[in-house]
Amino acid sequence: MDGDVERRRVLGGRRRGLVEREIRDCAARLFAAQGIGGTSLQDIATAVGISRPALYHYVKSKNELLVTLILEVTATAGAELAAIAGDDGSAVSRLRRLVTHSAGTVAADPDRFRLLVGPGAELPEQVARQRIAWRQAVLAAFELVIRDGVTAGEFRPLDPTTAALSLFGLCTSVAWWFQPGTNVDIMTTTLTEMAAAALLATPDRVRPENGPVGAIDRLRAEIDHLEIFVRNAGNHDFR
């Protein structure tokens, strides 16, 4: 008898977990498609295939559901990206890992990331704060690696803040165009190589001529490099 009770308890827990997951997936899809204000709990219940009263057994309010949706995709983001950015290895290798990780994470749950990256006027305060913290973590990781690469001469003398914002946009844009069934590895590899190619200080990118004119061009490039390095020596507050 005790064994039967335990089995029913386990099966009930599994079923509840599956229903909760379906509720979150449907809610994220509807929020992304219709907007938060344009989506009701009745819409979510209908999409899941349960009644609104039954929905209340799993979620108390729309705001609670939003908080859960956002926390699930941002809870570990900062720590993971900081670990990649601060790891050993060249700036180029760390940049590739950052882009691969960021774009792949967005592709795994595009509906939720559309809530994070899209207009935030409808977001409750707790979700808005989490959104800011996530954005700061992503940008800080990219800027750290880009600044390291510029300092080491691996990357061209670009402004790390502007470059970080550009890569942030590159990775998060996946939430709008990535389609189910698309090969994730091909997508992340393509974006990673595009990002690296845009920053790399490759010898064949610029071929200054020899003689005094070439020497002046090289000197100007070094001065640009120094100016950007000095200008970005401090930390930035990404808000």
CSV table of C-alpha atoms in Angstrom, one decimal, residues 24-39 44 66 69 109-116 118-119 122 175-176:
chain,number,residue,atom,x,y,z
A,24,ARG,CA,5.2,28.7,-19.0
A,25,ASP,CA,5.8,27.8,-22.6
A,26,CYS,CA,2.3,28.9,-23.7
A,27,ALA,CA,2.5,32.1,-21.7
A,28,ALA,CA,5.9,33.1,-23.1
A,29,ARG,CA,4.7,32.5,-26.7
A,30,LEU,CA,1.5,34.5,-26.1
A,31,PHE,CA,3.3,37.4,-24.3
A,32,ALA,CA,5.8,37.6,-27.2
A,33,ALA,CA,3.1,37.5,-29.8
A,34,GLN,CA,0.3,39.6,-28.2
A,35,GLY,CA,2.2,41.6,-25.6
A,36,ILE,CA,1.9,41.3,-21.9
A,37,GLY,CA,-1.1,43.7,-21.6
A,38,GLY,CA,-2.8,41.9,-24.5
A,39,THR,CA,-2.6,38.5,-22.9
A,44,ILE,CA,-3.1,31.2,-21.3
A,66,LEU,CA,6.3,36.7,-15.8
A,69,LEU,CA,9.6,33.1,-17.0
A,109,ASP,CA,14.1,30.0,-25.7
A,110,PRO,CA,13.4,32.9,-28.2
A,111,ASP,CA,10.0,33.8,-26.9
A,112,ARG,CA,11.3,34.6,-23.4
A,113,PHE,CA,14.2,36.6,-24.7
A,114,ARG,CA,11.8,38.7,-26.8
A,115,LEU,CA,10.3,39.7,-23.5
A,116,LEU,CA,13.8,40.6,-22.2
A,118,GLY,CA,11.7,44.1,-26.4
A,119,PRO,CA,10.0,47.2,-24.9
A,122,GLU,CA,4.7,46.5,-19.4
A,175,ALA,CA,15.1,35.9,-30.7
A,176,TRP,CA,13.2,37.4,-33.7
